[in-house]
Tab-separated table of C-alpha atoms in Angstrom:
chain	number	residue	atom	x	y	z
A	34	UNK	CA	-57.872	19.364	-3.000
A	35	UNK	CA	-59.392	22.595	-4.234
A	36	UNK	CA	-62.983	22.421	-5.366
A	37	UNK	CA	-63.769	23.335	-8.961
A	38	UNK	CA	-60.481	21.805	-10.249
A	39	UNK	CA	-60.172	18.351	-11.779
A	40	UNK	CA	-57.552	16.210	-10.024
A	41	UNK	CA	-54.401	15.323	-11.962
A	42	UNK	CA	-55.216	11.628	-11.836
A	43	UNK	CA	-58.676	12.292	-13.299
A	44	UNK	CA	-57.211	14.496	-16.023
A	45	UNK	CA	-54.715	11.789	-16.929
A	46	UNK	CA	-57.496	9.167	-16.997
A	47	UNK	CA	-59.699	11.324	-19.222
A	48	UNK	CA	-56.786	12.013	-21.582
A	49	UNK	CA	-55.969	8.320	-21.767
A	50	UNK	CA	-59.603	7.460	-22.606
A	51	UNK	CA	-59.665	10.170	-25.296
A	52	UNK	CA	-56.423	8.949	-26.891
A	53	UNK	CA	-57.670	5.368	-26.803
A	54	UNK	CA	-60.946	6.301	-28.515
A	55	UNK	CA	-59.064	8.427	-31.073
A	56	UNK	CA	-56.603	5.638	-31.793
A	57	UNK	CA	-59.450	3.215	-32.223
A	58	UNK	CA	-61.040	5.545	-34.703
A	59	UNK	CA	-57.820	6.080	-36.617
A	60	UNK	CA	-56.021	2.768	-36.338
A	61	UNK	CA	-59.083	0.628	-35.831
A	62	UNK	CA	-57.181	-2.048	-33.962
A	63	UNK	CA	-54.262	-2.199	-36.447
A	64	UNK	CA	-50.669	-1.151	-35.751
A	65	UNK	CA	-48.438	0.425	-38.389
A	66	UNK	CA	-44.671	1.074	-38.188
A	67	UNK	CA	-42.956	3.436	-40.687
A	68	UNK	CA	-39.181	4.000	-41.012
A	69	UNK	CA	-36.612	5.415	-43.450
A	70	UNK	CA	-32.860	5.034	-44.015
A	71	UNK	CA	-32.092	8.766	-43.992
A	72	UNK	CA	-30.661	11.217	-43.617
A	73	UNK	CA	-29.200	11.233	-47.118
A	74	UNK	CA	-27.518	13.872	-49.230
A	75	UNK	CA	-29.572	15.559	-51.903
A	76	UNK	CA	-29.462	13.725	-55.198
A	77	UNK	CA	-29.186	10.296	-53.555
A	78	UNK	CA	-31.969	7.814	-52.890
A	79	UNK	CA	-33.938	7.387	-49.656
A	80	UNK	CA	-36.116	4.344	-48.916
A	81	UNK	CA	-39.265	4.190	-46.758
A	82	UNK	CA	-40.542	0.950	-45.216
A	83	UNK	CA	-43.892	0.251	-43.513
A	84	UNK	CA	-45.124	-2.814	-41.610
A	85	UNK	CA	-48.708	-3.560	-40.640
A	86	UNK	CA	-49.359	-5.899	-37.702
A	87	UNK	CA	-52.428	-7.571	-36.196
A	88	UNK	CA	-53.958	-8.247	-39.615
A	89	UNK	CA	-55.185	-11.232	-41.523
A	90	UNK	CA	-53.321	-12.568	-44.509
A	91	UNK	CA	-54.903	-10.341	-47.115
A	92	UNK	CA	-53.916	-7.489	-49.419
A	93	UNK	CA	-54.432	-3.818	-48.621
A	94	UNK	CA	-54.103	-0.577	-50.514
A	95	UNK	CA	-51.053	1.464	-49.452
A	96	UNK	CA	-51.098	5.174	-50.265
A	97	UNK	CA	-47.771	7.082	-49.817
A	98	UNK	CA	-47.630	10.894	-50.031
A	99	UNK	CA	-45.058	13.505	-48.888
A	100	UNK	CA	-45.093	17.289	-48.522
A	101	UNK	CA	-42.340	17.940	-51.071
A	102	UNK	CA	-42.975	20.541	-53.807
A	103	UNK	CA	-44.323	19.025	-55.979
A	104	UNK	CA	-45.388	16.182	-53.719
A	105	UNK	CA	-44.715	12.521	-54.405
A	106	UNK	CA	-47.832	10.299	-54.258
A	107	UNK	CA	-47.512	6.540	-54.722
A	108	UNK	CA	-50.197	3.806	-54.579
A	109	UNK	CA	-49.326	0.174	-53.880
A	110	UNK	CA	-51.136	-3.079	-53.225
A	111	UNK	CA	-49.478	-5.318	-50.634
A	112	UNK	CA	-50.240	-7.503	-47.673
A	113	UNK	CA	-48.339	-6.568	-44.495
A	114	UNK	CA	-45.226	-4.761	-45.808
A	115	UNK	CA	-44.612	-1.961	-48.271
A	116	UNK	CA	-41.572	0.128	-49.219
A	117	UNK	CA	-40.760	2.884	-51.701
A	118	UNK	CA	-37.526	4.608	-52.828
A	119	UNK	CA	-37.370	8.286	-53.820
A	120	UNK	CA	-34.752	10.911	-54.699
A	121	UNK	CA	-34.868	14.563	-53.621
A	122	UNK	CA	-32.946	17.396	-55.218
A	123	UNK	CA	-33.574	19.983	-52.530
A	124	UNK	CA	-32.241	19.689	-48.984
A	125	UNK	CA	-34.746	20.059	-46.189
A	126	UNK	CA	-36.915	18.327	-43.610
A	127	UNK	CA	-40.016	16.613	-44.914
A	128	UNK	CA	-42.859	14.356	-43.816
A	129	UNK	CA	-44.015	11.155	-45.509
A	130	UNK	CA	-47.632	10.116	-44.828
A	131	UNK	CA	-49.098	6.629	-45.283
A	132	UNK	CA	-52.704	5.508	-45.415
A	133	UNK	CA	-53.788	1.850	-45.537
A	134	UNK	CA	-57.233	0.921	-46.833
A	135	UNK	CA	-59.221	-2.255	-47.116
A	136	UNK	CA	-61.381	-1.335	-50.055
A	137	UNK	CA	-62.999	1.905	-48.996
A	138	UNK	CA	-62.439	1.219	-45.313
A	139	UNK	CA	-59.425	2.878	-43.712
A	140	UNK	CA	-57.489	0.321	-41.698
A	141	UNK	CA	-54.566	2.466	-40.475
A	142	UNK	CA	-52.566	5.589	-41.166
A	143	UNK	CA	-49.324	7.190	-39.967
A	144	UNK	CA	-46.471	9.525	-40.908
A	145	UNK	CA	-42.684	9.597	-40.861
A	146	UNK	CA	-40.244	12.527	-40.723
A	147	UNK	CA	-37.043	12.468	-42.801
A	148	UNK	CA	-34.172	14.776	-43.750
A	149	UNK	CA	-32.379	15.532	-47.003
A	150	UNK	CA	-28.962	17.107	-46.303
A	151	UNK	CA	-26.796	19.511	-48.278
A	152	UNK	CA	-23.569	17.997	-46.903
A	153	UNK	CA	-22.196	14.495	-46.583
A	154	UNK	CA	-24.000	12.838	-43.683
A	155	UNK	CA	-22.069	10.671	-41.289
A	156	UNK	CA	-20.461	10.325	-37.882
A	157	UNK	CA	-17.028	10.101	-36.286
A	158	UNK	CA	-16.733	6.982	-34.126
A	159	UNK	CA	-14.202	6.134	-31.419
A	160	UNK	CA	-12.793	2.635	-30.935
A	161	UNK	CA	-10.537	1.306	-28.205
A	162	UNK	CA	-9.659	-2.313	-27.429
A	163	UNK	CA	-11.507	-3.080	-30.680
A	164	UNK	CA	-14.829	-1.892	-29.242
A	165	UNK	CA	-16.965	1.118	-29.993
A	166	UNK	CA	-16.723	3.778	-27.291
A	167	UNK	CA	-19.929	5.785	-26.767
A	168	UNK	CA	-19.586	9.528	-27.089
A	169	UNK	CA	-20.209	10.200	-23.431
A	170	UNK	CA	-17.768	7.525	-22.238
A	171	UNK	CA	-14.185	8.039	-21.099
A	172	UNK	CA	-11.247	6.114	-22.498
A	173	UNK	CA	-7.757	5.216	-21.358
A	174	UNK	CA	-4.881	7.564	-22.060
A	175	UNK	CA	-2.447	4.620	-22.096
A	176	UNK	CA	-3.897	2.763	-25.069
A	177	UNK	CA	-4.261	3.489	-28.754
A	178	UNK	CA	-7.481	5.037	-29.912
A	179	UNK	CA	-8.828	4.629	-33.425
A	180	UNK	CA	-11.050	7.348	-34.899
A	181	UNK	CA	-13.190	6.092	-37.777
A	182	UNK	CA	-15.152	8.291	-40.208
A	183	UNK	CA	-18.473	6.678	-41.082
A	184	UNK	CA	-20.243	8.248	-44.082
A	185	UNK	CA	-23.925	7.392	-44.178
A	186	UNK	CA	-24.495	6.212	-47.747
A	187	UNK	CA	-27.263	3.581	-47.818
A	188	UNK	CA	-27.638	3.823	-51.602
A	189	UNK	CA	-23.869	3.683	-52.381
A	190	UNK	CA	-24.030	7.205	-53.762
A	191	UNK	CA	-20.346	7.797	-52.888
A	192	UNK	CA	-19.067	4.436	-54.090
A	193	UNK	CA	-17.358	6.039	-57.103
A	194	UNK	CA	-16.444	9.316	-55.415
A	195	UNK	CA	-12.933	10.438	-54.589
A	196	UNK	CA	-12.963	11.554	-50.924
A	197	UNK	CA	-10.189	13.434	-49.128
A	198	UNK	CA	-9.990	13.842	-45.320
A	199	UNK	CA	-8.349	16.564	-43.222
A	200	UNK	CA	-7.911	15.902	-39.484
A	201	UNK	CA	-7.813	18.564	-36.806
A	202	UNK	CA	-7.144	17.947	-33.094
A	203	UNK	CA	-7.549	20.843	-30.660
A	204	UNK	CA	-7.301	23.323	-33.561
A	205	UNK	CA	-4.084	21.732	-34.819
A	206	UNK	CA	-4.059	20.069	-38.231
A	207	UNK	CA	-2.642	16.557	-38.248
A	208	UNK	CA	-0.054	16.418	-40.993
A	209	UNK	CA	0.219	13.317	-43.151
A	210	UNK	CA	-3.208	11.913	-42.391
A	211	UNK	CA	-5.771	12.105	-45.200
A	212	UNK	CA	-7.623	8.827	-44.798
A	213	UNK	CA	-10.962	8.109	-43.147
A	214	UNK	CA	-9.300	6.614	-40.031
A	215	UNK	CA	-6.848	8.057	-37.506
A	216	UNK	CA	-4.915	6.027	-34.914
A	217	UNK	CA	-3.506	7.963	-31.996
A	218	UNK	CA	-2.695	7.687	-28.290
A	219	UNK	CA	-4.204	10.552	-26.338
A	220	UNK	CA	-1.643	10.264	-23.555
A	221	UNK	CA	-2.581	13.410	-21.651
A	222	UNK	CA	-5.667	12.998	-19.451
A	223	UNK	CA	-7.996	15.698	-20.742
A	224	UNK	CA	-10.698	16.347	-23.331
A	225	UNK	CA	-9.534	16.340	-26.958
A	226	UNK	CA	-11.702	17.988	-29.630
A	227	UNK	CA	-11.344	16.112	-32.910
A	228	UNK	CA	-12.673	17.372	-36.247
A	229	UNK	CA	-12.418	15.719	-39.650
A	230	UNK	CA	-13.437	17.451	-42.895
A	231	UNK	CA	-14.380	15.205	-45.824
A	232	UNK	CA	-14.471	16.487	-49.415
A	233	UNK	CA	-15.899	14.243	-52.145
A	234	UNK	CA	-15.742	14.668	-55.907
A	235	UNK	CA	-18.708	13.019	-57.634
A	236	UNK	CA	-18.262	12.383	-61.357
A	237	UNK	CA	-21.448	12.946	-63.342
A	238	UNK	CA	-20.701	12.376	-67.021
A	239	UNK	CA	-18.805	15.335	-68.367
A	240	UNK	CA	-19.752	17.363	-65.366
A	241	UNK	CA	-18.834	16.497	-61.821
A	242	UNK	CA	-19.559	18.142	-58.520
A	243	UNK	CA	-17.941	18.585	-55.139
A	244	UNK	CA	-19.713	17.980	-51.876
A	245	UNK	CA	-18.304	18.049	-48.416
A	246	UNK	CA	-19.062	17.392	-44.818
A	247	UNK	CA	-17.469	17.619	-41.394
A	248	UNK	CA	-17.686	15.323	-38.392
A	249	UNK	CA	-16.551	16.033	-34.866
A	250	UNK	CA	-16.325	14.329	-31.536
A	251	UNK	CA	-14.717	14.784	-28.146
A	252	UNK	CA	-12.224	12.225	-26.918
A	253	UNK	CA	-12.411	12.100	-23.122
A	254	UNK	CA	-9.017	10.732	-22.188
A	255	UNK	CA	-8.421	9.750	-18.583
A	256	UNK	CA	-5.755	7.828	-16.662
A	257	UNK	CA	-6.893	4.353	-15.631
A	258	UNK	CA	-6.328	2.817	-12.212
A	259	UNK	CA	-3.145	0.766	-12.446
A	260	UNK	CA	-2.014	0.350	-8.857
A	261	UNK	CA	-3.685	0.024	-5.478
A	262	UNK	CA	-1.320	0.289	-2.513
A	263	UNK	CA	-2.327	-1.046	0.886
A	264	UNK	CA	-0.272	-0.274	3.996
A	265	UNK	CA	-0.866	-1.438	7.528
A	266	UNK	CA	-0.669	-4.585	9.636
A	267	UNK	CA	-2.285	-7.618	8.048
A	268	UNK	CA	-1.351	-10.070	10.811
A	269	UNK	CA	-3.080	-9.089	14.026
A	270	UNK	CA	-3.837	-10.474	17.435
A	271	UNK	CA	-7.438	-11.306	18.125
A	272	UNK	CA	-9.111	-8.230	19.561
A	273	UNK	CA	-7.091	-5.724	17.505
A	274	UNK	CA	-8.691	-3.546	14.846
A	275	UNK	CA	-7.733	-3.822	11.192
A	276	UNK	CA	-6.431	-0.376	10.243
A	277	UNK	CA	-5.334	-0.128	6.602
A	278	UNK	CA	-4.378	2.873	4.496
A	279	UNK	CA	-5.382	2.546	0.827
A	280	UNK	CA	-3.958	4.655	-2.001
A	281	UNK	CA	-4.441	4.407	-5.754
A	282	UNK	CA	-3.507	6.173	-8.965
A	283	UNK	CA	-5.530	7.209	-12.004
A	284	UNK	CA	-7.755	10.167	-12.803
A	285	UNK	CA	-10.351	11.481	-10.418
A	286	UNK	CA	-13.054	11.125	-9.363
A	287	UNK	CA	-12.921	7.679	-7.805
A	288	UNK	CA	-15.720	5.531	-6.480
A	289	UNK	CA	-14.756	2.969	-3.890
A	290	UNK	CA	-16.108	0.490	-1.432
A	291	UNK	CA	-14.735	-2.404	0.592
A	292	UNK	CA	-16.090	-5.459	2.294
A	293	UNK	CA	-14.823	-8.188	4.596
A	294	UNK	CA	-15.514	-11.686	3.303
A	295	UNK	CA	-14.272	-15.229	3.925
A	296	UNK	CA	-11.740	-16.669	1.529
A	297	UNK	CA	-13.299	-16.698	-1.950
A	298	UNK	CA	-12.190	-17.842	-5.363
A	299	UNK	CA	-11.560	-15.616	-8.355
A	300	UNK	CA	-14.944	-16.181	-9.984
A	301	UNK	CA	-16.727	-14.819	-6.928
A	302	UNK	CA	-14.843	-11.521	-6.934
A	303	UNK	CA	-16.734	-9.994	-9.848
A	304	UNK	CA	-20.025	-10.970	-8.235
A	305	UNK	CA	-19.194	-9.176	-4.989
A	306	UNK	CA	-21.451	-6.164	-4.538
A	307	UNK	CA	-20.908	-3.416	-1.994
A	308	UNK	CA	-23.807	-2.129	0.011
A	309	UNK	CA	-22.455	1.430	-0.003
A	310	UNK	CA	-20.281	3.175	-2.602
A	311	UNK	CA	-18.404	6.376	-1.756
A	312	UNK	CA	-16.973	8.993	-4.122
A	313	UNK	CA	-13.802	11.007	-3.617
A	314	UNK	CA	-11.462	13.297	-5.546
A	315	UNK	CA	-8.460	12.068	-3.552
A	316	UNK	CA	-7.793	8.356	-3.710
A	317	UNK	CA	-6.732	7.941	-0.088
A	318	UNK	CA	-9.000	6.327	2.423
A	319	UNK	CA	-8.963	4.232	5.573
A	320	UNK	CA	-10.254	0.716	6.072
A	321	UNK	CA	-11.050	-0.007	9.717
A	322	UNK	CA	-12.707	-3.270	10.651
A	323	UNK	CA	-12.964	-5.742	13.517
A	324	UNK	CA	-12.956	-9.496	12.922
A	325	UNK	CA	-14.732	-11.414	15.627
A	326	UNK	CA	-13.155	-14.759	14.818
A	327	UNK	CA	-9.557	-15.802	14.425
A	328	UNK	CA	-8.320	-17.240	11.147
A	329	UNK	CA	-7.640	-16.066	7.617
A	330	UNK	CA	-9.983	-13.500	6.105
A	331	UNK	CA	-10.270	-11.528	2.867
A	332	UNK	CA	-10.737	-7.803	2.436
A	333	UNK	CA	-12.080	-6.847	-0.999
A	334	UNK	CA	-11.197	-3.331	-2.171
A	335	UNK	CA	-13.348	-2.188	-5.097
A	336	UNK	CA	-12.130	1.043	-6.714
A	337	UNK	CA	-13.250	2.520	-10.028
A	338	UNK	CA	-12.996	5.724	-11.997
A	339	UNK	CA	-14.304	6.863	-15.368
A	340	UNK	CA	-12.001	4.459	-17.224
A	341	UNK	CA	-11.845	1.151	-15.398
A	342	UNK	CA	-12.543	-0.765	-12.223
A	343	UNK	CA	-10.011	-2.660	-10.109
A	344	UNK	CA	-10.778	-5.155	-7.354
A	345	UNK	CA	-7.928	-5.977	-4.995
A	346	UNK	CA	-7.901	-8.874	-2.555
A	347	UNK	CA	-6.101	-8.233	0.719
A	348	UNK	CA	-5.539	-11.155	3.040
A	349	UNK	CA	-5.914	-10.586	6.790
A	350	UNK	CA	-4.739	-13.077	9.422
A	351	UNK	CA	-6.154	-12.952	12.949
A	352	UNK	CA	-4.396	-15.152	15.526
A	353	UNK	CA	-5.243	-16.013	19.114
A	354	UNK	CA	-2.495	-14.835	21.461
A	355	UNK	CA	-1.109	-17.126	24.213
A	356	UNK	CA	-1.823	-15.645	27.697
A	357	UNK	CA	1.266	-13.938	29.055
A	358	UNK	CA	2.486	-14.891	32.584
A	359	UNK	CA	2.221	-12.369	35.415
A	360	UNK	CA	5.094	-10.009	35.899
A	361	UNK	CA	5.934	-11.263	39.406
A	362	UNK	CA	6.323	-14.835	38.215
A	363	UNK	CA	8.976	-13.664	35.792
A	364	UNK	CA	10.841	-11.028	37.785
A	365	UNK	CA	11.222	-12.880	41.098
A	366	UNK	CA	12.972	-15.988	39.664
A	367	UNK	CA	15.208	-13.800	37.533
A	368	UNK	CA	16.204	-11.580	40.478
A	369	UNK	CA	16.870	-14.575	42.728
A	370	UNK	CA	18.999	-16.200	40.067
A	371	UNK	CA	21.016	-13.018	39.623
A	372	UNK	CA	21.545	-12.717	43.387
A	373	UNK	CA	22.709	-16.325	43.637
A	374	UNK	CA	25.137	-15.801	40.789
A	375	UNK	CA	26.425	-12.601	42.444
A	376	UNK	CA	26.965	-14.394	45.785
A	377	UNK	CA	28.891	-17.201	44.104
A	378	UNK	CA	31.058	-14.718	42.213
A	379	UNK	CA	31.767	-12.728	45.388
A	380	UNK	CA	32.764	-15.918	47.226
A	381	UNK	CA	35.097	-16.961	44.449
A	382	UNK	CA	36.655	-13.517	44.353
A	383	UNK	CA	37.156	-13.405	48.138
A	384	UNK	CA	38.749	-16.838	48.166
A	385	UNK	CA	41.150	-15.837	45.412
A	386	UNK	CA	42.120	-12.654	47.289
A	387	UNK	CA	42.783	-14.520	50.533
A	388	UNK	CA	44.947	-17.048	48.739
A	389	UNK	CA	47.058	-14.267	47.263
A	390	UNK	CA	47.536	-12.562	50.707
A	391	UNK	CA	48.312	-15.719	52.789
A	392	UNK	CA	52.103	-16.464	53.170
A	393	UNK	CA	53.368	-19.729	54.618
A	394	UNK	CA	56.621	-19.527	56.627
A	395	UNK	CA	58.681	-22.689	56.440
A	396	UNK	CA	61.183	-23.422	59.233
A	397	UNK	CA	64.518	-24.926	58.405
A	398	UNK	CA	65.211	-27.662	60.914
A	399	UNK	CA	68.502	-28.760	59.469
A	400	UNK	CA	70.428	-29.560	62.699
A	401	UNK	CA	73.414	-30.884	60.816
A	402	UNK	CA	74.488	-27.402	59.754
A	403	UNK	CA	77.465	-25.834	61.490
A	404	UNK	CA	75.567	-22.593	61.950
A	405	UNK	CA	72.642	-24.224	63.658
A	406	UNK	CA	71.362	-22.583	66.795
A	407	UNK	CA	72.251	-24.171	70.212
A	408	UNK	CA	70.811	-23.305	73.598
A	409	UNK	CA	73.036	-21.129	75.935
A	410	UNK	CA	72.679	-20.381	79.581
A	411	UNK	CA	72.832	-16.912	81.005
A	412	UNK	CA	76.433	-17.332	81.986
A	413	UNK	CA	77.411	-18.446	78.526
A	414	UNK	CA	75.636	-15.507	76.989
A	415	UNK	CA	77.386	-13.130	79.436
A	416	UNK	CA	80.737	-14.566	78.599
A	417	UNK	CA	80.208	-14.057	74.935
A	418	UNK	CA	79.135	-10.505	75.573
A	419	UNK	CA	82.244	-9.637	77.592
A	420	UNK	CA	84.426	-11.361	75.096
A	421	UNK	CA	83.231	-9.061	72.385
A	422	UNK	CA	83.062	-5.901	74.545
A	423	UNK	CA	85.458	-3.110	73.835
A	424	UNK	CA	84.920	-0.034	76.012
A	425	UNK	CA	86.749	3.278	75.638
A	426	UNK	CA	89.620	3.683	78.132
A	427	UNK	CA	89.299	0.169	79.541
A	428	UNK	CA	91.758	-2.679	79.470
A	429	UNK	CA	91.610	-5.056	76.595
A	430	UNK	CA	90.461	-8.009	78.621
A	431	UNK	CA	89.069	-9.076	81.966
A	432	UNK	CA	91.264	-10.097	84.856
A	433	UNK	CA	92.286	-13.644	85.075
A	434	UNK	CA	90.153	-14.494	88.036
A	435	UNK	CA	86.931	-13.103	86.676
A	436	UNK	CA	87.517	-14.596	83.226
A	437	UNK	CA	88.023	-17.978	84.749
A	438	UNK	CA	84.969	-17.448	86.825
A	439	UNK	CA	82.996	-16.724	83.717
A	440	UNK	CA	84.028	-20.027	82.299
A	441	UNK	CA	80.549	-21.290	82.388
A	442	UNK	CA	81.384	-24.610	81.025
A	443	UNK	CA	82.158	-26.000	84.520
A	444	UNK	CA	79.419	-24.295	86.445
A	445	UNK	CA	76.284	-25.876	87.646
A	446	UNK	CA	73.027	-24.575	88.951
A	447	UNK	CA	74.645	-24.149	92.396
A	448	UNK	CA	76.749	-21.317	90.974
A	449	UNK	CA	73.705	-19.088	90.588
A	450	UNK	CA	74.193	-17.249	93.934
A	451	UNK	CA	77.711	-16.472	92.920
A	452	UNK	CA	76.512	-14.990	89.665
A	453	UNK	CA	74.217	-12.600	91.525
A	454	UNK	CA	77.070	-11.442	93.740
A	455	UNK	CA	79.229	-11.118	90.705
A	456	UNK	CA	76.679	-8.790	89.211
A	457	UNK	CA	76.846	-6.532	92.271
A	458	UNK	CA	80.632	-6.414	92.710
A	459	UNK	CA	82.020	-6.896	89.279
A	460	UNK	CA	81.765	-3.344	88.113
A	461	UNK	CA	83.537	-1.895	91.195
A	462	UNK	CA	86.785	-3.487	90.331
A	463	UNK	CA	89.335	-0.911	89.264
A	464	UNK	CA	91.114	-3.260	86.900
A	465	UNK	CA	88.016	-3.818	84.765
A	466	UNK	CA	86.600	-0.305	84.695
A	467	UNK	CA	88.528	2.953	85.081
A	468	UNK	CA	85.680	5.392	85.333
A	469	UNK	CA	82.255	5.589	86.874
A	470	UNK	CA	80.723	6.139	83.485
A	471	UNK	CA	82.159	2.892	82.181
A	472	UNK	CA	80.918	1.115	85.276
A	473	UNK	CA	77.352	2.361	84.785
A	474	UNK	CA	77.493	1.314	81.141
A	475	UNK	CA	78.546	-2.198	82.009
A	476	UNK	CA	75.935	-2.415	84.722
A	477	UNK	CA	73.240	-1.278	82.397
A	478	UNK	CA	74.314	-3.912	79.907
A	479	UNK	CA	74.352	-6.630	82.591
A	480	UNK	CA	70.938	-5.643	83.910
A	481	UNK	CA	69.466	-5.606	80.443
A	482	UNK	CA	70.541	-9.176	79.970
């Protein structure tokens, strides 16, 4: 702190003490409140009202005086309340002063500023959903808006006047509307400048007069939030993160927050308060959260813009997963089962193939047939061979002696030596074979048998 300078706190304290002493000197412990019902148009009446508090039930002298030219000065005797009504012919801003005395002692004094206008005083009010919309507040572009012209006429000065209204929206005159109210849907989200001009004819005996006034306002039309879309898995295994994508419509900017809560009823939703509110110009944001316990949970999404607020409840289910068996305990039984099935199929296939390739030969042992086979000795076979033999250049049959000798029907096993000799000498006989070639052929045949 610099020396030579009074601290701010000390200056404030000294000023407060000075004002207190001054107020005590002027008000002397009494409190006075002065008000008026202006502004009013020139020629109409304006009323001033004063109330004195912290007093005993006794009468005081009330002295009213303004700064109008010439000034109005009025004296009254009243207890705690006094009021006066005056009319001013010249527009302007003036001050009304009031002094209250108890005999010659001044109990309190004060002043009040007021305005006398040259035009019709009033306002242009905006209503939606049947409620007054403040000038700085946004309204919905999807609902009807009612614009109401309110002329300030506390003394009913315009009660007999004929008033005409002309409406103008964004520098475009609204055709067909000449009343004090206008109903319209401002369906495009933007600012709309609305102006209404009022013209009043005031009859005054044989001579009337026209006065007018204009009132304007700005309709701030915005799109409300109608839909909140939530995408992502809402049924998760315990241990997984909740990962949701949230989108919404409406006009920007948006303020949003979200919180994870147990299951709550509808009355508790409006009471839910977020610890942190974020603002964005793009209504797309992520919700990532981890629930420690399994069960059903609620995720509250709180989104608002300049028009409305929407709270969406999103249910989340967290379940406890059953432990999965090891891979080996699943693969090994499956592989073994497949191998067993393959072995069985291969065996069945092999058996079917062998059955198709195996042929059974069946012998016919029908001995009663005339063509049945009978056993023959070597001699009998030789006889049959010679009987059917026809050699080129040879005689048509064997000699009588050899043929008889070959009659094997009467031979026995003792004839075997003779058969061997017959084999050696038979082919040399000239009557059986006429050439050496034929002899060798017969011998070859005999030896082969």
